[in-house]
Amino acid sequence: MSVSPSPVPPLSRSAVITRLRAAGCVYAEDEAELLLAAAGGTAELAAMVDRRVLGLPLEHVLGWAEFHGLRIAVDPGVFVPRRRTEFLVEQAAALAPTRAVVADLCCGSGALGTALVHALGEGAELYAADVDPAAVRCARRNVDAVGGRVYEGDLYDPLPAALRGRIGILLANAPYVPTEEIGLLPAEARVHEARVALDGGADGLDIVRRVTAAAPRWLAPGGHLLFETSERQTGSAVATVAAAGLVPRVARSEELYATVVIGTRPAAPAG
């Protein structure tokens, strides 16, 4: 005789909050509201709470992250866009030319390019790339919504050759955590996000150097490269940008604890 599974007891809001608090979630009340709203029923809510309690990032449990006013799809294992990186998007939007051609390297979920093109409106073109197949699959769900294209491959390699010399805004959400410091990251990142999205090599700037060295060949005259880095890496990052023939400057947000390095390809001389 078959036995029906026992029904899952309902979880109240207070019970969810209690479990989240016990697991160390700082914003347990806010997270509880999101989980309660997202769950399709008692069993699903219980499963979602279990995953969060086990340490999965909230965004992976929900399947999305709020970024620059948008809901960005974020699949398990894919880098979660950080709120501080909204500052980079704002800097890029202020610099973008009319009908901008935008490239988003190391795109992860595609959050940066999607948010920027959404802010710029009709006429902007978006091309995104990532070496991680899981990130590419995720990014397509976001980038397709703004009419962009996503390519799988290493940095510039998969981009259409016709983009060389045409990119007005080049975003690079490159990893910049030094290898030896990966172990110091919160478990949510260290365990549940792809290592390739975090590890920037010995000093954290290996990928930044590769992106910057090739940027002048892909940027349009007057085009801009933007990437995020830590405050202590700023001097080395600026020197790297200058060595590539770009004009560097640094933008900072104390509120978001964000540092963005901008490299501009000199405009072609008049005449």
Coordinates of C-alpha atoms in Angstrom, one line a residue:
M1 CA 0.0 0.0 0.0
S2 CA 1.4 3.4 -1.0
V3 CA 1.7 6.0 1.6
S4 CA 1.0 9.7 0.7
P5 CA 3.8 12.1 1.6
S6 CA 3.1 14.1 4.8
P7 CA 2.0 17.6 4.0
V8 CA 4.6 20.4 4.5
P9 CA 3.5 22.5 7.5
P10 CA 2.9 26.1 6.6
L11 CA 5.7 28.6 7.4
S12 CA 4.5 31.9 8.9
R13 CA 6.4 35.1 8.3
S14 CA 7.7 35.1 11.8
A15 CA 8.9 31.5 11.4
V16 CA 10.8 32.4 8.2
I17 CA 12.4 35.4 10.0
T18 CA 13.4 33.3 12.9
R19 CA 15.1 30.7 10.7
L20 CA 16.9 33.4 8.7
R21 CA 18.1 35.2 11.8
A22 CA 19.4 31.9 13.2
A23 CA 21.4 31.4 10.0
G24 CA 23.0 34.8 10.4
C25 CA 21.0 36.7 7.8
V26 CA 21.4 40.4 8.8
Y27 CA 18.4 41.6 6.9
A28 CA 16.1 38.7 7.9
E29 CA 12.9 40.7 7.7
D30 CA 13.5 42.1 4.2
E31 CA 14.6 38.7 3.0
A32 CA 11.6 37.0 4.4
E33 CA 9.3 39.4 2.6
L34 CA 11.0 38.6 -0.7
L35 CA 10.9 34.9 -0.2
L36 CA 7.2 34.9 0.8
A37 CA 6.4 37.0 -2.3
A38 CA 8.4 34.7 -4.6
A39 CA 7.2 31.3 -3.4
G40 CA 4.4 29.6 -5.2
G41 CA 3.3 27.7 -2.2
T42 CA 4.2 26.3 1.1
A43 CA 6.5 23.5 -0.2
E44 CA 8.4 25.9 -2.4
L45 CA 8.7 28.5 0.4
A46 CA 10.2 25.8 2.7
A47 CA 12.6 24.7 0.0
M48 CA 13.7 28.3 -0.7
V49 CA 14.2 29.0 3.0
D50 CA 16.2 25.8 3.3
R51 CA 18.5 26.9 0.5
R52 CA 19.1 30.3 2.0
V53 CA 19.8 28.8 5.4
L54 CA 22.4 26.6 3.8
G55 CA 24.2 29.7 2.6
L56 CA 23.1 30.2 -1.0
P57 CA 23.0 33.9 -2.0
L58 CA 19.5 35.3 -1.7
E59 CA 19.7 36.2 -5.4
H60 CA 20.4 32.6 -6.4
V61 CA 17.4 31.5 -4.3
L62 CA 15.1 34.0 -5.8
G63 CA 16.5 33.7 -9.3
W64 CA 17.0 37.4 -9.7
A65 CA 18.9 40.5 -8.3
E66 CA 17.8 44.0 -8.2
F67 CA 20.3 46.2 -10.1
H68 CA 20.0 49.8 -11.2
G69 CA 16.2 49.6 -10.9
L70 CA 15.9 46.3 -12.9
R71 CA 15.3 42.7 -12.0
I72 CA 18.3 40.9 -13.4
A73 CA 18.0 37.1 -13.8
V74 CA 20.8 35.4 -11.9
D75 CA 21.2 31.6 -12.2
P76 CA 23.0 29.4 -9.6
G77 CA 26.8 29.7 -9.9
V78 CA 26.6 33.0 -11.8
F79 CA 28.3 36.1 -10.3
V80 CA 25.7 38.3 -8.5
P81 CA 25.8 41.9 -9.5
R82 CA 26.8 44.2 -6.6
R83 CA 25.0 47.4 -5.8
R84 CA 28.2 49.3 -5.7
T85 CA 28.6 48.6 -9.4
E86 CA 25.6 50.7 -10.2
F87 CA 28.1 53.6 -9.8
L88 CA 30.0 52.3 -12.8
V89 CA 26.8 52.2 -14.9
E90 CA 26.0 55.8 -13.9
Q91 CA 29.5 56.9 -15.0
A92 CA 29.1 55.1 -18.3
A93 CA 25.7 56.6 -18.9
A94 CA 27.1 60.1 -18.4
L95 CA 29.9 59.5 -21.0
A96 CA 27.9 57.5 -23.6
P97 CA 27.5 59.1 -27.0
T98 CA 24.2 59.2 -28.9
R99 CA 23.3 55.8 -30.3
A100 CA 26.2 54.3 -28.4
V101 CA 27.8 51.0 -29.3
V102 CA 28.3 49.2 -25.9
A103 CA 30.5 46.2 -25.2
D104 CA 30.2 44.3 -21.9
L105 CA 33.2 42.0 -21.2
C106 CA 33.3 39.5 -18.4
C107 CA 29.6 40.1 -18.5
G108 CA 28.4 37.5 -16.0
S109 CA 24.6 37.9 -15.9
G110 CA 24.9 40.8 -18.3
A111 CA 23.7 43.2 -15.6
L112 CA 26.0 46.1 -16.5
G113 CA 25.3 46.2 -20.2
T114 CA 21.6 45.6 -19.8
A115 CA 21.3 48.4 -17.2
L116 CA 23.3 50.8 -19.3
V117 CA 21.4 50.2 -22.6
H118 CA 18.1 50.3 -20.7
A119 CA 19.1 53.7 -19.3
L120 CA 20.3 55.0 -22.7
G121 CA 17.1 54.0 -24.5
E122 CA 16.5 53.4 -28.2
G123 CA 19.4 53.4 -30.5
A124 CA 22.1 51.9 -28.3
E125 CA 23.7 48.6 -29.4
L126 CA 24.9 46.0 -26.9
Y127 CA 27.4 43.2 -27.3
A128 CA 28.3 41.1 -24.3
A129 CA 30.8 38.3 -23.8
D130 CA 31.9 35.8 -21.1
V131 CA 34.1 32.8 -21.0
D132 CA 31.7 30.9 -18.6
P133 CA 29.0 29.0 -20.5
A134 CA 26.6 29.2 -17.4
A135 CA 27.1 33.0 -17.4
V136 CA 26.4 33.2 -21.1
R137 CA 23.2 31.3 -20.8
C138 CA 22.1 33.5 -18.0
A139 CA 23.2 36.7 -19.7
R140 CA 21.1 35.9 -22.8
R141 CA 18.0 36.1 -20.7
N142 CA 18.8 39.6 -19.7
V143 CA 20.6 41.0 -22.7
D144 CA 18.0 39.7 -25.2
A145 CA 15.4 41.9 -23.4
V146 CA 17.2 45.0 -24.6
G147 CA 18.0 43.8 -28.0
G148 CA 21.6 42.9 -27.4
R149 CA 23.8 39.9 -28.3
V150 CA 25.8 37.6 -26.0
Y151 CA 28.9 35.6 -27.1
E152 CA 30.8 32.9 -25.4
G153 CA 34.6 33.2 -25.3
D154 CA 37.7 34.8 -23.9
L155 CA 37.4 38.6 -23.6
Y156 CA 37.4 40.1 -27.1
D157 CA 37.9 36.9 -29.0
P158 CA 34.2 36.1 -29.7
L159 CA 33.1 39.7 -30.6
P160 CA 32.4 40.5 -34.2
A161 CA 35.5 41.9 -36.0
A162 CA 33.3 44.7 -37.3
L163 CA 33.2 46.2 -33.8
R164 CA 36.9 47.1 -33.9
G165 CA 37.3 50.8 -33.7
R166 CA 33.5 51.4 -33.1
I167 CA 32.9 50.8 -29.4
G168 CA 31.9 54.0 -27.6
I169 CA 31.5 52.4 -24.1
L170 CA 33.5 49.4 -23.1
L171 CA 32.5 47.9 -19.8
A172 CA 34.6 45.3 -18.1
N173 CA 33.3 43.7 -15.0
A174 CA 36.7 42.0 -14.7
P175 CA 37.6 40.0 -11.5
Y176 CA 40.0 41.9 -9.3
V177 CA 40.4 39.9 -6.1
P178 CA 44.0 38.7 -5.7
T179 CA 44.3 34.9 -5.7
E180 CA 45.6 34.6 -2.2
E181 CA 42.6 36.7 -0.9
I182 CA 39.9 34.5 -2.4
G183 CA 39.7 32.5 0.8
L184 CA 38.9 35.7 2.7
L185 CA 35.7 36.3 0.7
P186 CA 32.3 35.7 2.3
A187 CA 31.2 32.1 1.8
E188 CA 28.3 33.3 -0.4
A189 CA 30.8 34.4 -3.0
R190 CA 33.6 32.0 -2.4
V191 CA 31.4 28.9 -2.5
H192 CA 28.5 29.8 -4.7
E193 CA 30.0 32.0 -7.5
A194 CA 32.3 30.9 -10.3
R195 CA 36.0 31.3 -9.4
V196 CA 36.6 32.7 -12.8
A197 CA 34.4 35.7 -11.9
L198 CA 36.4 36.4 -8.8
D199 CA 40.1 35.5 -9.2
G200 CA 42.1 38.3 -10.7
G201 CA 45.5 36.7 -10.4
A202 CA 48.5 37.4 -8.1
D203 CA 47.7 41.1 -7.7
G204 CA 44.1 41.0 -8.9
L205 CA 44.8 42.9 -12.1
D206 CA 45.7 40.1 -14.6
I207 CA 42.4 40.3 -16.5
V208 CA 42.3 44.1 -16.3
R209 CA 45.7 44.3 -18.0
R210 CA 44.5 42.1 -20.8
V211 CA 41.3 44.1 -21.3
T212 CA 43.2 47.4 -21.2
A213 CA 46.0 46.4 -23.6
A214 CA 43.6 45.5 -26.4
A215 CA 41.1 48.3 -25.7
P216 CA 42.6 50.9 -28.0
R217 CA 42.0 48.6 -31.0
W218 CA 38.3 48.2 -30.2
L219 CA 37.4 51.7 -28.9
A220 CA 36.2 54.4 -31.2
P221 CA 38.1 57.7 -31.1
G222 CA 36.9 59.3 -27.9
G223 CA 35.5 56.0 -26.6
H224 CA 35.7 55.0 -23.0
L225 CA 36.8 51.9 -21.1
L226 CA 35.4 51.6 -17.6
F227 CA 36.2 49.0 -14.9
E228 CA 35.9 48.6 -11.2
T229 CA 38.8 48.1 -8.9
S230 CA 39.7 48.4 -5.2
E231 CA 41.1 51.6 -3.8
R232 CA 44.5 50.1 -3.1
Q233 CA 44.8 48.9 -6.7
T234 CA 44.0 52.2 -8.2
G235 CA 47.5 53.4 -8.8
S236 CA 48.5 50.2 -10.6
A237 CA 45.3 50.3 -12.6
V238 CA 45.8 53.9 -13.7
A239 CA 49.4 53.1 -14.8
T240 CA 48.1 50.2 -16.8
V241 CA 45.5 52.4 -18.6
A242 CA 48.1 55.1 -19.3
A243 CA 50.6 52.5 -20.7
A244 CA 48.0 51.4 -23.2
G245 CA 47.7 54.9 -24.6
L246 CA 44.4 55.7 -23.0
V247 CA 43.8 58.9 -20.9
P248 CA 43.0 57.7 -17.4
R249 CA 40.9 59.2 -14.6
V250 CA 39.3 57.8 -11.5
A251 CA 35.8 58.2 -10.2
R252 CA 34.8 57.3 -6.6
S253 CA 31.6 57.0 -4.6
E254 CA 32.1 57.0 -0.8
E255 CA 28.5 56.1 -0.3
L256 CA 28.8 52.9 -2.3
Y257 CA 32.4 52.3 -1.5
A258 CA 33.1 52.1 -5.3
T259 CA 36.2 52.9 -7.3
V260 CA 35.9 53.1 -11.1
V261 CA 38.9 53.6 -13.5
I262 CA 38.1 55.2 -16.8
G263 CA 40.4 55.1 -19.8
T264 CA 39.5 57.3 -22.8
R265 CA 40.9 56.8 -26.3
P266 CA 42.1 60.2 -27.6
A267 CA 39.8 61.6 -30.2
A268 CA 41.2 61.7 -33.8
P269 CA 42.8 65.1 -34.6
A270 CA 40.6 67.4 -36.6
G271 CA 41.2 68.1 -40.2

